[in-house]
N, CA, C and O atoms as a MOPAC input file, in Angstrom:
PM7 MOZYME 1SCF
protein

 N    -15.85100 1    29.10400 1    -6.05600 1
 C    -16.92300 1    30.26600 1    -6.02500 1
 C    -17.69300 1    30.22000 1    -4.87400 1
 O    -17.51600 1    29.38100 1    -3.99100 1
 N    -18.60700 1    31.15200 1    -4.84100 1
 C    -19.61000 1    31.18900 1    -3.69700 1
 C    -20.47800 1    29.92400 1    -3.64700 1
 O    -20.67000 1    29.40500 1    -2.54700 1
 N    -20.95900 1    29.44700 1    -4.62900 1
 C    -21.78200 1    28.22600 1    -4.72500 1
 C    -21.02400 1    27.07200 1    -4.14700 1
 O    -21.49600 1    26.42300 1    -3.21400 1
 N    -19.84500 1    26.79600 1    -4.68700 1
 C    -18.95900 1    25.69800 1    -4.26700 1
 C    -18.72000 1    25.85600 1    -2.67100 1
 O    -18.69400 1    24.86900 1    -1.93600 1
 N    -18.55300 1    27.13000 1    -2.21700 1
 C    -18.20900 1    27.15300 1    -0.79500 1
 C    -19.50600 1    26.78200 1    -0.01100 1
 O    -19.35100 1    26.07700 1     0.98600 1
 N    -20.69200 1    27.15200 1    -0.32700 1
 C    -21.97100 1    26.71400 1     0.24600 1
 C    -22.06200 1    25.28200 1     0.27200 1
 O    -22.38100 1    24.72400 1     1.32200 1
 N    -21.81600 1    24.62600 1    -0.77200 1
 C    -22.20700 1    23.34900 1    -1.02100 1
 C    -21.14200 1    22.47100 1    -0.17500 1
 O    -21.48700 1    21.44700 1     0.41400 1
 N    -19.96600 1    22.90700 1    -0.17000 1
 C    -18.94000 1    22.18300 1     0.72700 1
 C    -19.24100 1    22.41700 1     2.17900 1
 O    -18.95600 1    21.52400 1     2.97600 1
 N    -19.82200 1    23.60100 1     2.62500 1
 C    -20.11100 1    23.75100 1     3.91500 1
 C    -21.36900 1    22.88700 1     4.37600 1
 O    -21.51800 1    22.43700 1     5.51200 1
 N    -22.23800 1    22.73000 1     3.31800 1
 C    -23.29400 1    21.76000 1     3.66800 1
 C    -22.89400 1    20.31800 1     3.62200 1
 O    -23.46900 1    19.51100 1     4.35100 1
 N    -22.01300 1    19.97900 1     2.86800 1
 C    -21.35500 1    18.59700 1     2.86000 1
 C    -20.69700 1    18.31300 1     4.26500 1
 O    -21.00500 1    17.31700 1     4.91900 1
 N    -19.82300 1    19.19200 1     4.66800 1
 C    -19.14000 1    18.90300 1     5.99500 1
 C    -20.16500 1    18.99200 1     7.11100 1
 O    -20.05600 1    18.22900 1     8.07100 1
 N    -21.09500 1    19.82000 1     7.05100 1
 C    -22.09400 1    19.96500 1     8.18500 1
 C    -22.75900 1    18.63300 1     8.33300 1
 O    -22.75500 1    18.03900 1     9.41100 1
 N    -23.34900 1    18.14600 1     7.22100 1
 C    -24.22200 1    16.77700 1     7.29400 1
 C    -23.43200 1    15.64400 1     7.36500 1
 O    -23.97300 1    14.68100 1     7.91000 1
 N    -22.19400 1    15.47700 1     6.92700 1
 C    -21.47700 1    14.17400 1     6.72900 1
 C    -19.89200 1    14.34900 1     7.44300 1
 O    -19.13500 1    13.38400 1     7.54800 1
 N    -19.60300 1    15.45800 1     7.81500 1
 C    -18.11000 1    15.57400 1     8.34400 1
 C    -17.07700 1    15.34800 1     7.32600 1
 O    -15.89500 1    15.36600 1     7.66800 1
 N    -17.43700 1    15.12300 1     6.02600 1
 C    -16.46600 1    15.04000 1     4.92800 1
 C    -16.04200 1    16.35700 1     4.36600 1
 O    -16.75600 1    17.35900 1     4.36300 1
 N    -14.81800 1    16.28400 1     3.88500 1
 C    -14.44300 1    17.44600 1     3.04000 1
 C    -14.68900 1    17.23200 1     1.46000 1
 O    -14.97800 1    16.12800 1     0.99900 1
 N    -14.55400 1    18.32700 1     0.72000 1
 C    -14.80200 1    18.12200 1    -0.64800 1
 C    -13.96100 1    17.13400 1    -1.31000 1
 O    -14.42100 1    16.44800 1    -2.22200 1
 N    -12.65900 1    17.00900 1    -0.87600 1
 C    -11.70900 1    16.14700 1    -1.31300 1
 C    -12.08600 1    14.78500 1    -0.95200 1
 O    -11.95000 1    13.89300 1    -1.79000 1
 N    -12.60600 1    14.50200 1     0.36100 1
 C    -12.94000 1    13.18200 1     0.74200 1
 C    -14.23500 1    12.72300 1    -0.13200 1
 O    -14.36700 1    11.55600 1    -0.50100 1
 N    -15.06700 1    13.62500 1    -0.39400 1
 C    -16.23500 1    13.23800 1    -1.11600 1
 C    -15.94600 1    12.93800 1    -2.60400 1
 O    -16.58500 1    12.07100 1    -3.20100 1
 N    -14.99600 1    13.64700 1    -3.18100 1
 C    -14.65200 1    13.40000 1    -4.61400 1
 C    -14.06000 1    11.96600 1    -4.62500 1
 O    -14.44300 1    11.17500 1    -5.48600 1
 N    -13.20600 1    11.63100 1    -3.76600 1
 C    -12.59300 1    10.25900 1    -3.81900 1
 C    -13.66100 1     9.18100 1    -3.52200 1
 O    -13.62800 1     8.12700 1    -4.15600 1
 N    -14.54200 1     9.38500 1    -2.64800 1
 C    -15.54300 1     8.53200 1    -2.24500 1
 C    -16.60000 1     8.10300 1    -3.32900 1
 O    -17.01700 1     6.96300 1    -3.53300 1
 N    -16.97100 1     9.36600 1    -4.03800 1
 C    -17.96500 1     9.31500 1    -5.13100 1
 C    -17.31800 1     8.67000 1    -6.31100 1
 O    -17.96400 1     7.87800 1    -6.99700 1
 N    -16.06900 1     8.96800 1    -6.58800 1
 C    -15.28500 1     8.41000 1    -7.77800 1
 C    -15.46500 1     6.85100 1    -7.58100 1
 O    -15.98500 1     6.14400 1    -8.44400 1
 N    -14.99800 1     6.38200 1    -6.38500 1
 C    -14.96300 1     4.96000 1    -6.13000 1
 C    -16.43800 1     4.36600 1    -6.15400 1
 O    -16.66400 1     3.29600 1    -6.71900 1
 N    -17.34200 1     5.03300 1    -5.57700 1
 C    -18.69700 1     4.48200 1    -5.58800 1
 C    -19.30700 1     4.36700 1    -7.02200 1
 O    -20.17300 1     3.52200 1    -7.24600 1
 N    -18.87900 1     5.17100 1    -7.94200 1
 C    -19.38600 1     5.08800 1    -9.23300 1
 C    -18.69400 1     4.13900 1   -10.15800 1
 O    -18.92200 1     4.19200 1   -11.36700 1
 N    -17.73100 1     3.14000 1    -9.56800 1
 C    -17.15100 1     2.18100 1   -10.35200 1
 C    -17.83100 1     0.83800 1    -9.93400 1
 O    -18.20300 1     0.62100 1    -8.78100 1
 N    -17.96900 1    -0.08300 1   -11.01400 1
 C    -18.59200 1    -1.21700 1   -10.85600 1
 C    -18.26900 1    -2.07200 1    -9.52500 1
 O    -19.15800 1    -2.59400 1    -8.85200 1
 N    -16.77400 1    -2.16000 1    -9.19700 1
 C    -16.35500 1    -2.92800 1    -8.19900 1
 C    -16.08800 1    -1.97900 1    -7.03800 1
 O    -15.50700 1    -2.45500 1    -6.06300 1
 N    -16.44400 1    -0.68600 1    -7.02200 1
 C    -16.17600 1     0.24900 1    -5.92300 1
 C    -14.63200 1     0.20700 1    -5.69000 1
 O    -14.17800 1     0.26300 1    -4.54700 1
 N    -13.90600 1     0.11700 1    -6.69000 1
 C    -12.47100 1     0.14200 1    -6.49600 1
 C    -11.78200 1     0.69800 1    -7.75200 1
 O    -12.30800 1     0.51900 1    -8.85000 1
 N    -10.66200 1     1.34500 1    -7.63500 1
 C     -9.90600 1     1.94200 1    -8.67900 1
 C     -8.36500 1     1.66200 1    -8.46700 1
 O     -7.95000 1     1.31200 1    -7.36200 1
 N     -7.53800 1     1.82300 1    -9.54200 1
 C     -6.16100 1     1.93400 1    -9.30300 1
 C     -5.94400 1     3.41200 1    -8.81800 1
 O     -6.69400 1     4.34100 1    -9.11700 1
 N     -4.85200 1     3.51000 1    -8.05300 1
 C     -4.63300 1     4.88600 1    -7.59600 1
 C     -4.26300 1     5.86400 1    -8.80100 1
 O     -4.52200 1     7.06500 1    -8.72500 1
 N     -3.66200 1     5.31600 1    -9.88700 1
 C     -3.36400 1     6.21100 1   -11.11000 1
 C     -4.67800 1     6.58900 1   -11.65600 1
 O     -4.81900 1     7.76000 1   -12.01000 1
 N     -5.70400 1     5.72800 1   -11.78100 1
 C     -6.99600 1     6.01400 1   -12.38100 1
 C     -7.66700 1     7.08500 1   -11.62700 1
 O     -8.33100 1     7.96100 1   -12.17900 1
 N     -7.47900 1     7.00000 1   -10.33000 1
 C     -8.11300 1     7.97100 1    -9.45300 1
 C     -7.30500 1     9.31400 1    -9.60500 1
 O     -7.96000 1    10.35700 1    -9.62500 1
 N     -6.22500 1     9.35900 1    -9.69000 1
 C     -5.34700 1    10.43800 1    -9.73400 1
 C     -5.75400 1    11.23100 1   -11.18600 1
 O     -5.92300 1    12.44900 1   -11.24300 1
 N     -5.85600 1    10.47300 1   -12.14100 1
 C     -6.27600 1    10.98400 1   -13.56600 1
 C     -7.51300 1    11.56300 1   -13.44000 1
 O     -7.71200 1    12.73200 1   -13.77300 1
 N     -8.46500 1    10.75900 1   -12.93300 1
 C     -9.90600 1    11.22900 1   -12.77300 1
 C    -10.14900 1    12.50300 1   -12.10300 1
 O    -11.01100 1    13.28500 1   -12.50200 1
 N     -9.34200 1    12.74300 1   -11.01000 1
 C     -9.48400 1    13.84600 1   -10.19900 1
 C     -8.51900 1    14.99200 1   -10.57500 1
 O     -8.57600 1    16.10000 1   -10.04100 1
 N     -7.60300 1    14.64000 1   -11.56000 1
 C     -6.61400 1    15.60300 1   -11.91900 1
 C     -5.66900 1    16.18400 1   -10.82200 1
 O     -5.26000 1    17.34400 1   -10.86200 1
 N     -5.36000 1    15.31800 1    -9.86600 1
 C     -4.57600 1    15.87600 1    -8.69500 1
 C     -3.10800 1    15.47200 1    -8.77900 1
 O     -2.78100 1    14.50600 1    -9.47000 1
 N     -2.22500 1    16.18000 1    -8.10000 1
 C     -0.77900 1    15.78500 1    -8.01400 1
 C     -0.73900 1    14.42900 1    -7.19500 1
 O     -1.56800 1    14.16000 1    -6.32500 1
 N      0.28500 1    13.62500 1    -7.55400 1
 C      0.49200 1    12.24900 1    -6.96000 1
 C      0.61400 1    12.56400 1    -5.41900 1
 O     -0.07500 1    11.87900 1    -4.66400 1
 N      1.38500 1    13.48800 1    -4.91400 1
 C      1.59100 1    13.70700 1    -3.42100 1
 C      0.21800 1    14.14400 1    -2.80500 1
 O     -0.10800 1    13.79400 1    -1.67100 1
 N     -0.57100 1    14.92700 1    -3.60600 1
 C     -1.87000 1    15.28200 1    -2.87800 1
 C     -2.77200 1    14.00600 1    -2.69200 1
 O     -3.43000 1    13.82000 1    -1.66900 1
 N     -2.75300 1    13.17600 1    -3.71900 1
 C     -3.72400 1    11.97200 1    -3.49900 1
 C     -3.13400 1    10.99200 1    -2.54900 1
 O     -3.88400 1    10.34300 1    -1.82000 1
 N     -1.89600 1    10.84500 1    -2.50800 1
 C     -1.48400 1     9.93600 1    -1.42500 1
 C     -1.63400 1    10.36000 1     0.03800 1
 O     -1.92300 1     9.57700 1     0.94300 1
 N     -1.40100 1    11.72900 1     0.19500 1
 C     -1.75100 1    12.18400 1     1.43500 1
 C     -3.33600 1    12.08500 1     1.84600 1
 O     -3.75200 1    11.83200 1     2.97700 1
 N     -4.01000 1    12.30200 1     0.85100 1
 C     -5.57200 1    12.26100 1     0.98300 1
 C     -5.81500 1    10.88700 1     1.15400 1
 O     -6.57800 1    10.65200 1     2.09100 1
 N     -5.41800 1     9.94200 1     0.56000 1
 C     -5.76400 1     8.39600 1     0.69800 1
 C     -5.23900 1     7.89500 1     2.13000 1
 O     -5.86700 1     7.06000 1     2.78000 1
 N     -4.09800 1     8.44000 1     2.54800 1
 C     -3.53500 1     8.03800 1     3.78200 1
 C     -4.54200 1     8.37800 1     4.96200 1
 O     -4.89100 1     7.54800 1     5.80100 1
 N     -4.94200 1     9.62300 1     4.92900 1
 C     -5.84600 1    10.10800 1     5.87600 1
 C     -7.19000 1     9.30400 1     5.89000 1
 O     -7.66600 1     8.89600 1     6.94900 1
 N     -7.74500 1     9.10500 1     4.75300 1
 C     -9.01400 1     8.48300 1     4.50700 1
 C     -8.88600 1     6.86900 1     4.93600 1
 O     -9.81500 1     6.22900 1     5.42900 1
 N     -7.64100 1     6.37200 1     4.67100 1
 C     -7.41300 1     5.03900 1     5.18000 1
 C     -7.34900 1     4.91500 1     6.74600 1
 O     -7.78100 1     3.92400 1     7.33400 1
 N     -6.79200 1     5.96800 1     7.36000 1
 C     -6.75300 1     5.94000 1     8.93200 1
 C     -8.11300 1     6.10700 1     9.43000 1
 O     -8.42100 1     5.64300 1    10.52800 1
 N     -8.97400 1     6.75700 1     8.68100 1
 C    -10.39700 1     6.87200 1     9.16200 1
 C    -11.25500 1     5.82500 1     8.83600 1
 O    -12.40800 1     5.87000 1     9.26600 1
 N    -10.83700 1     4.76200 1     8.05500 1
 C    -11.53800 1     3.60900 1     7.75400 1
 C    -12.51100 1     3.77400 1     6.62500 1
 O    -13.43800 1     2.97200 1     6.50800 1
 N    -12.34300 1     4.82600 1     5.74000 1
 C    -13.21300 1     5.06100 1     4.68700 1
 C    -12.84200 1     4.24500 1     3.42200 1
 O    -13.69700 1     3.93700 1     2.59200 1
 N    -11.55400 1     3.91200 1     3.30700 1
 C    -11.08400 1     3.19400 1     2.10700 1
 C    -10.06400 1     2.13800 1     2.64100 1
 O     -9.61500 1     2.23000 1     3.78400 1
 N     -9.72100 1     1.16600 1     1.81600 1
 C     -8.55900 1     0.36100 1     2.07600 1
 C     -7.59300 1     0.32000 1     0.68700 1
 O     -7.99800 1     0.48600 1    -0.46300 1
 N     -6.45200 1     0.10200 1     1.03700 1
 C     -5.50500 1     0.01900 1    -0.05000 1
 C     -4.92500 1    -1.35700 1    -0.21100 1
 O     -4.59100 1    -1.96800 1     0.80400 1
 N     -4.77000 1    -1.91900 1    -1.44600 1
 C     -4.00500 1    -3.18100 1    -1.54900 1
 C     -3.09500 1    -3.06400 1    -2.65000 1
 O     -3.30900 1    -2.29400 1    -3.58600 1
 N     -2.02800 1    -3.84200 1    -2.56500 1
 C     -1.19600 1    -3.80800 1    -3.78900 1
 C     -1.70000 1    -4.60000 1    -4.95900 1
 O     -2.15200 1    -5.74100 1    -4.85600 1
 N     -1.58700 1    -3.87400 1    -6.16300 1
 C     -2.16600 1    -4.27200 1    -7.20600 1
 C     -1.48500 1    -5.68300 1    -7.73900 1
 O     -0.27300 1    -5.64300 1    -7.95000 1
 N     -2.11600 1    -6.80500 1    -7.94800 1
 C     -1.51500 1    -7.97100 1    -8.28400 1
 C     -0.77500 1    -8.01000 1    -9.58700 1
 O      0.22100 1    -8.71100 1    -9.76100 1
 N     -1.33200 1    -7.18500 1   -10.54600 1
 C     -0.59400 1    -7.07000 1   -11.88500 1
 C      0.46600 1    -6.05600 1   -11.86000 1
 O      1.39900 1    -6.16700 1   -12.65400 1
 N      0.41900 1    -5.07300 1   -11.02500 1
 C      1.44300 1    -3.81900 1   -11.07400 1
 C      1.78700 1    -3.45100 1    -9.69600 1
 O      1.05900 1    -2.71600 1    -9.02700 1
 N      2.92600 1    -3.96900 1    -9.24700 1
 C      3.31800 1    -3.57700 1    -7.87200 1
 C      3.48900 1    -1.97800 1    -7.53700 1
 O      3.42000 1    -1.52300 1    -6.39500 1
 N      3.69800 1    -1.28800 1    -8.58800 1
 C      3.77700 1     0.33100 1    -8.36900 1
 C      2.47200 1     0.76500 1    -8.12800 1
 O      2.42600 1     1.84400 1    -7.53800 1
 N      1.39000 1     0.25400 1    -8.40500 1
 C      0.03900 1     0.86700 1    -8.41300 1
 C     -0.60800 1     0.14700 1    -7.22400 1
 O     -0.43400 1    -1.06000 1    -7.05300 1
 N     -1.38600 1     0.92700 1    -6.37200 1
 C     -2.24900 1     0.33300 1    -5.38400 1
 C     -3.67900 1     0.36700 1    -5.83900 1
 O     -4.10100 1     1.26800 1    -6.56400 1
 N     -4.42400 1    -0.63300 1    -5.40200 1
 C     -5.84800 1    -0.63800 1    -5.67300 1
 C     -6.57400 1     0.03500 1    -4.49100 1
 O     -6.30800 1    -0.30200 1    -3.33700 1
 N     -7.45900 1     0.95400 1    -4.76100 1
 C     -8.22800 1     1.73400 1    -3.66500 1
 C     -9.60600 1     1.26100 1    -3.71300 1
 O    -10.31700 1     1.33500 1    -4.71500 1
 N     -9.98100 1     0.73300 1    -2.49800 1
 C    -11.35900 1     0.19400 1    -2.29500 1
 C    -12.18700 1     1.09100 1    -1.43200 1
 O    -11.62700 1     1.83000 1    -0.62300 1
 N    -13.47300 1     1.07300 1    -1.55500 1
 C    -14.37400 1     1.51900 1    -0.54500 1
 C    -14.51200 1     0.49700 1     0.64400 1
 O    -14.62300 1    -0.69900 1     0.37500 1
 N    -14.50800 1     0.91300 1     1.90400 1
 C    -14.96000 1    -0.07200 1     2.86500 1
 C    -16.35000 1     0.08600 1     3.10300 1
 O    -16.88000 1     1.01700 1     2.49600 1
 N    -17.10100 1    -0.64400 1     3.88400 1
 C    -18.43500 1    -0.52800 1     4.17100 1
 C    -18.90100 1     0.87300 1     4.69100 1
 O    -19.95600 1     1.40200 1     4.34300 1
 N    -18.01500 1     1.40400 1     5.54800 1
 C    -18.24200 1     2.55200 1     6.16500 1
 C    -17.93100 1     3.70900 1     5.14400 1
 O    -18.54900 1     4.77000 1     5.23600 1
 N    -17.03200 1     3.52500 1     4.22800 1
 C    -16.62800 1     4.51300 1     3.19600 1
 C    -17.94000 1     4.51000 1     2.15400 1
 O    -18.31600 1     5.55700 1     1.62600 1
 N    -18.56300 1     3.28900 1     1.92500 1
 C    -19.56200 1     3.24800 1     0.92200 1
 C    -20.84700 1     4.20300 1     1.41900 1
 O    -21.42500 1     5.07000 1     0.76300 1
 N    -21.10200 1     3.76400 1     2.77900 1
 C    -22.22500 1     4.54400 1     3.48600 1
 C    -22.00200 1     6.14600 1     3.35700 1
 O    -22.90100 1     6.90900 1     3.00300 1
 N    -20.68900 1     6.55500 1     3.69000 1
 C    -20.42900 1     8.01000 1     3.60400 1
 C    -20.49800 1     8.50500 1     2.24400 1
 O    -20.93000 1     9.64000 1     2.03900 1
 N    -20.08700 1     7.70800 1     1.23000 1
 C    -20.22300 1     8.03800 1    -0.13300 1
 C    -21.62600 1     8.25400 1    -0.55100 1
 O    -21.90600 1     9.25600 1    -1.20900 1
 N    -22.49300 1     7.42200 1    -0.23300 1
 C    -23.93500 1     7.50100 1    -0.56000 1
 C    -24.45600 1     8.67600 1     0.05900 1
 O    -25.22500 1     9.36000 1    -0.61600 1
 N    -24.13400 1     9.08900 1     1.39600 1
 C    -24.58200 1    10.18500 1     2.06400 1
 C    -24.14500 1    11.50700 1     1.48900 1
 O    -24.87000 1    12.49300 1     1.35600 1
 N    -22.76300 1    11.40100 1     1.13600 1
 C    -22.22000 1    12.55200 1     0.44500 1
 C    -22.98100 1    12.95900 1    -0.97100 1
 O    -23.18800 1    14.10200 1    -1.37800 1
 N    -23.30900 1    11.81300 1    -1.55600 1
 C    -23.81500 1    12.01500 1    -3.01900 1
 C    -25.25600 1    12.63100 1    -2.75900 1
 O    -25.64800 1    13.51300 1    -3.52300 1
 N    -26.01600 1    12.22600 1    -1.76900 1
 C    -27.27400 1    12.83300 1    -1.52000 1
 C    -27.19700 1    14.20900 1    -1.07100 1
 O    -27.97300 1    15.03600 1    -1.54800 1
 N    -26.28000 1    14.55500 1    -0.14400 1
 C    -26.11200 1    15.82400 1     0.35600 1
 C    -25.79400 1    16.76700 1    -0.85300 1
 O    -26.41600 1    17.81600 1    -1.02000 1
 N    -24.83100 1    16.36000 1    -1.65800 1
 C    -24.42700 1    17.15700 1    -2.82900 1
 C    -25.50700 1    17.46600 1    -3.76500 1
 O    -25.66900 1    18.61400 1    -4.17700 1
 N    -26.31100 1    16.41100 1    -4.14700 1
 C    -27.40000 1    16.44800 1    -4.94300 1
 C    -28.47300 1    17.40200 1    -4.45200 1
 O    -28.95700 1    18.21600 1    -5.23800 1
 N    -28.85100 1    17.34000 1    -3.23900 1
 C    -29.67700 1    18.21000 1    -2.61200 1
 C    -29.39200 1    19.73900 1    -2.53800 1
 O    -30.23500 1    20.62000 1    -2.70600 1
 N    -27.88400 1    19.93900 1    -2.22100 1
 C    -27.44800 1    21.27400 1    -2.13800 1
 C    -27.43400 1    21.95800 1    -3.45000 1
 O    -27.71100 1    23.14800 1    -3.59500 1
 N    -27.03900 1    21.00600 1    -4.56200 1
 C    -26.97100 1    21.76200 1    -5.77900 1
 C    -28.39400 1    22.02200 1    -6.31000 1
 O    -28.68200 1    23.02300 1    -6.96700 1
 N    -29.26600 1    21.04600 1    -5.97800 1
 C    -30.74900 1    21.31600 1    -6.50400 1
 C    -31.24400 1    22.67700 1    -5.78100 1
 O    -31.78200 1    23.56800 1    -6.43800 1
 N    -31.03700 1    22.77700 1    -4.43500 1
 C    -31.44600 1    23.90400 1    -3.61200 1
 C    -30.77900 1    25.27100 1    -4.23200 1
 O    -31.39900 1    26.33200 1    -4.30300 1
 N    -29.53700 1    25.10400 1    -4.63500 1
 C    -28.82700 1    26.33500 1    -5.10900 1
 C    -29.24600 1    26.76200 1    -6.36500 1
 O    -29.21200 1    27.95600 1    -6.66200 1
 N    -29.72000 1    25.72300 1    -7.29000 1
 C    -30.10000 1    26.10800 1    -8.59900 1
 C    -31.71200 1    26.48400 1    -8.69500 1
 O    -32.21200 1    27.05700 1    -9.66200 1
 N    -32.38900 1    26.08100 1    -7.58400 1
 C    -33.83000 1    26.45200 1    -7.49000 1
 C    -33.93800 1    27.91000 1    -7.75000 1
 O    -33.12800 1    28.72600 1    -7.31100 1
 N    -34.99700 1    28.21400 1    -8.49900 1
 C    -35.12800 1    29.68200 1    -8.79400 1
 C    -34.30300 1    30.34400 1    -9.88000 1
 O    -34.64200 1    31.35300 1   -10.49800 1
 N    -33.12300 1    29.62200 1   -10.04700 1
 C    -32.20200 1    30.13200 1   -11.08100 1
 C    -32.55900 1    29.49100 1   -12.39000 1
 O    -32.33600 1    30.12700 1   -13.42000 1
 N    -33.08500 1    28.30900 1   -12.45200 1
 C    -33.45100 1    27.61200 1   -13.61900 1
 C    -34.98500 1    27.18500 1   -13.54200 1
 O    -35.56300 1    26.97600 1   -12.47600 1
 N    -35.55300 1    27.08400 1   -14.75600 1
 C    -36.91200 1    26.55800 1   -14.75300 1
 C    -36.93300 1    25.05500 1   -14.66900 1
 O    -35.86300 1    24.46600 1   -14.82200 1
 N    -38.04000 1    24.36400 1   -14.44100 1
 C    -37.93600 1    22.91000 1   -14.34700 1
 C    -37.41100 1    22.32700 1   -15.64900 1
 O    -36.64300 1    21.36500 1   -15.65600 1
 N    -37.86100 1    22.95900 1   -16.80100 1
 C    -37.46400 1    22.36500 1   -18.19700 1
 C    -35.90800 1    22.56800 1   -18.19200 1
 O    -35.21400 1    21.63600 1   -18.59700 1
 N    -35.33100 1    23.70200 1   -17.76900 1
 C    -33.88500 1    23.78500 1   -17.95900 1
 C    -33.19500 1    22.87800 1   -16.92900 1
 O    -32.10700 1    22.39700 1   -17.24300 1
 N    -33.75500 1    22.58500 1   -15.66700 1
 C    -33.16000 1    21.72000 1   -14.78700 1
 C    -33.14100 1    20.26700 1   -15.39100 1
 O    -32.17300 1    19.52500 1   -15.22300 1
 N    -34.26800 1    19.89500 1   -16.11100 1
 C    -34.36800 1    18.64800 1   -16.81400 1
 C    -33.29000 1    18.49100 1   -17.97800 1
 O    -32.62500 1    17.47900 1   -18.19700 1
 N    -33.25100 1    19.65800 1   -18.66100 1
 C    -32.08900 1    19.68400 1   -19.76900 1
 C    -30.68900 1    19.50200 1   -19.20800 1
 O    -29.82500 1    18.82900 1   -19.77100 1
 N    -30.53000 1    20.12900 1   -18.09400 1
 C    -29.20400 1    20.10500 1   -17.51200 1
 C    -28.88000 1    18.70800 1   -17.07600 1
 O    -27.77800 1    18.22500 1   -17.33600 1
 N    -29.81600 1    18.03000 1   -16.40900 1
 C    -29.63800 1    16.63300 1   -16.00700 1
 C    -29.39000 1    15.68500 1   -17.19100 1
 O    -28.57700 1    14.77000 1   -17.06400 1
 N    -30.05200 1    15.87000 1   -18.31900 1
 C    -29.90700 1    15.12600 1   -19.51100 1
 C    -28.46100 1    15.35600 1   -20.08700 1
 O    -27.74900 1    14.40800 1   -20.42000 1
 N    -28.04400 1    16.75500 1   -20.19200 1
 C    -26.73700 1    16.95800 1   -20.72100 1
 C    -25.63900 1    16.36600 1   -19.86000 1
 O    -24.67700 1    15.79600 1   -20.37400 1
 N    -25.79100 1    16.50700 1   -18.48700 1
 C    -24.75600 1    15.89600 1   -17.42800 1
 C    -24.71000 1    14.47600 1   -17.67900 1
 O    -23.61900 1    13.90700 1   -17.70400 1
 N    -25.93500 1    13.76200 1   -17.89200 1
 C    -25.89800 1    12.17600 1   -18.06200 1
 C    -25.12600 1    11.88800 1   -19.33900 1
 O    -24.30200 1    10.97800 1   -19.42500 1
 N    -25.43100 1    12.68900 1   -20.28900 1
 C    -24.70200 1    12.39200 1   -21.65100 1
 C    -23.27400 1    12.58900 1   -21.51400 1
 O    -22.47900 1    11.77200 1   -21.97900 1
 N    -22.89000 1    13.69100 1   -20.86200 1
 C    -21.42100 1    13.83100 1   -20.79200 1
 C    -20.83500 1    12.84300 1   -19.89400 1
 O    -19.70600 1    12.47200 1   -20.21400 1
 N    -21.34600 1    12.33000 1   -18.83800 1
 C    -20.88600 1    11.34600 1   -17.94900 1
 C    -20.85200 1     9.99000 1   -18.72900 1
 O    -19.92700 1     9.20700 1   -18.51100 1
 N    -21.77100 1     9.70800 1   -19.57500 1
 C    -21.72000 1     8.43200 1   -20.28600 1
 C    -20.66100 1     8.44300 1   -21.32000 1
 O    -20.00700 1     7.43600 1   -21.58900 1
 N    -20.48700 1     9.65800 1   -21.93100 1
 C    -19.38800 1     9.92500 1   -22.84900 1
 C    -17.94300 1     9.68300 1   -22.29100 1
 O    -17.07700 1     9.03400 1   -22.87700 1
 N    -17.81200 1    10.27000 1   -21.12900 1
 C    -16.56500 1    10.29100 1   -20.34400 1
 C    -16.24300 1     8.77000 1   -19.90900 1
 O    -15.12100 1     8.27000 1   -19.98700 1
 N    -17.34400 1     8.14000 1   -19.46100 1
 C    -17.15600 1     6.61400 1   -19.04200 1
 C    -16.53200 1     5.90400 1   -20.24900 1
 O    -15.46500 1     5.30500 1   -20.11100 1
 N    -17.15900 1     5.95300 1   -21.41600 1
 C    -16.64400 1     5.30500 1   -22.63200 1
 C    -15.44500 1     5.57200 1   -23.00200 1
 O    -14.68600 1     4.66700 1   -23.34900 1
 N    -15.07800 1     6.85800 1   -22.98900 1
 C    -13.68900 1     7.38700 1   -23.29700 1
 C    -12.75100 1     6.77600 1   -22.23800 1
 O    -11.56400 1     6.63100 1   -22.53100 1
 N    -13.18300 1     6.43000 1   -21.09400 1
 C    -12.20300 1     6.05500 1   -20.08500 1
 C    -11.95700 1     4.45200 1   -20.05900 1
 O    -10.90900 1     3.93500 1   -19.67100 1
 N    -13.13800 1     3.72000 1   -20.55300 1
 C    -12.89200 1     2.27200 1   -20.66400 1
 C    -12.27300 1     1.92600 1   -22.16100 1
 O    -12.76300 1     2.15900 1   -23.26600 1
 N    -11.08900 1     1.32100 1   -21.82900 1
 C    -10.43400 1     0.88400 1   -23.26100 1
 C    -11.15200 1    -0.13700 1   -23.85900 1
 O    -11.66600 1    -1.04800 1   -23.20900 1
 N    -11.22100 1    -0.02700 1   -25.15000 1
 C    -11.90600 1    -1.08700 1   -26.04700 1
 C    -11.08200 1    -2.32300 1   -26.05300 1
 O     -9.87900 1    -2.28300 1   -26.31500 1
 N    -11.71500 1    -3.42200 1   -25.76600 1
 C    -10.92300 1    -4.67200 1   -25.69500 1
 C    -10.86100 1    -5.05800 1   -27.17800 1
 O    -10.26400 1    -6.07700 1   -27.52600 1

């Protein structure tokens, strides 16, 4: 939509990252070890396998991520943030946060914005729990 387009333009202008770059970087940033298996990333982003591998190859060439063969499963690779990728991920998160707040300003009252933040947090916590297998 219109809002997404505006936000993506702001992201690219401020960081030089595409929305796909940012999606991968932020997903990695939000994991405890800043790394994910490629299949976890693919499921999380709901992308085709070929789309993700093209994206990761480009990001690896730019030094944003590094890939290692998974010790437990040779078919899967571990995707990690590099120091540069982590810096870019944090920058992207700030730009996106600011762009979203700016876009919603005037559309929602402060009370509604707080409610939205609370609802979003609750949803993310729930999704995290659902994603983490119970040992």
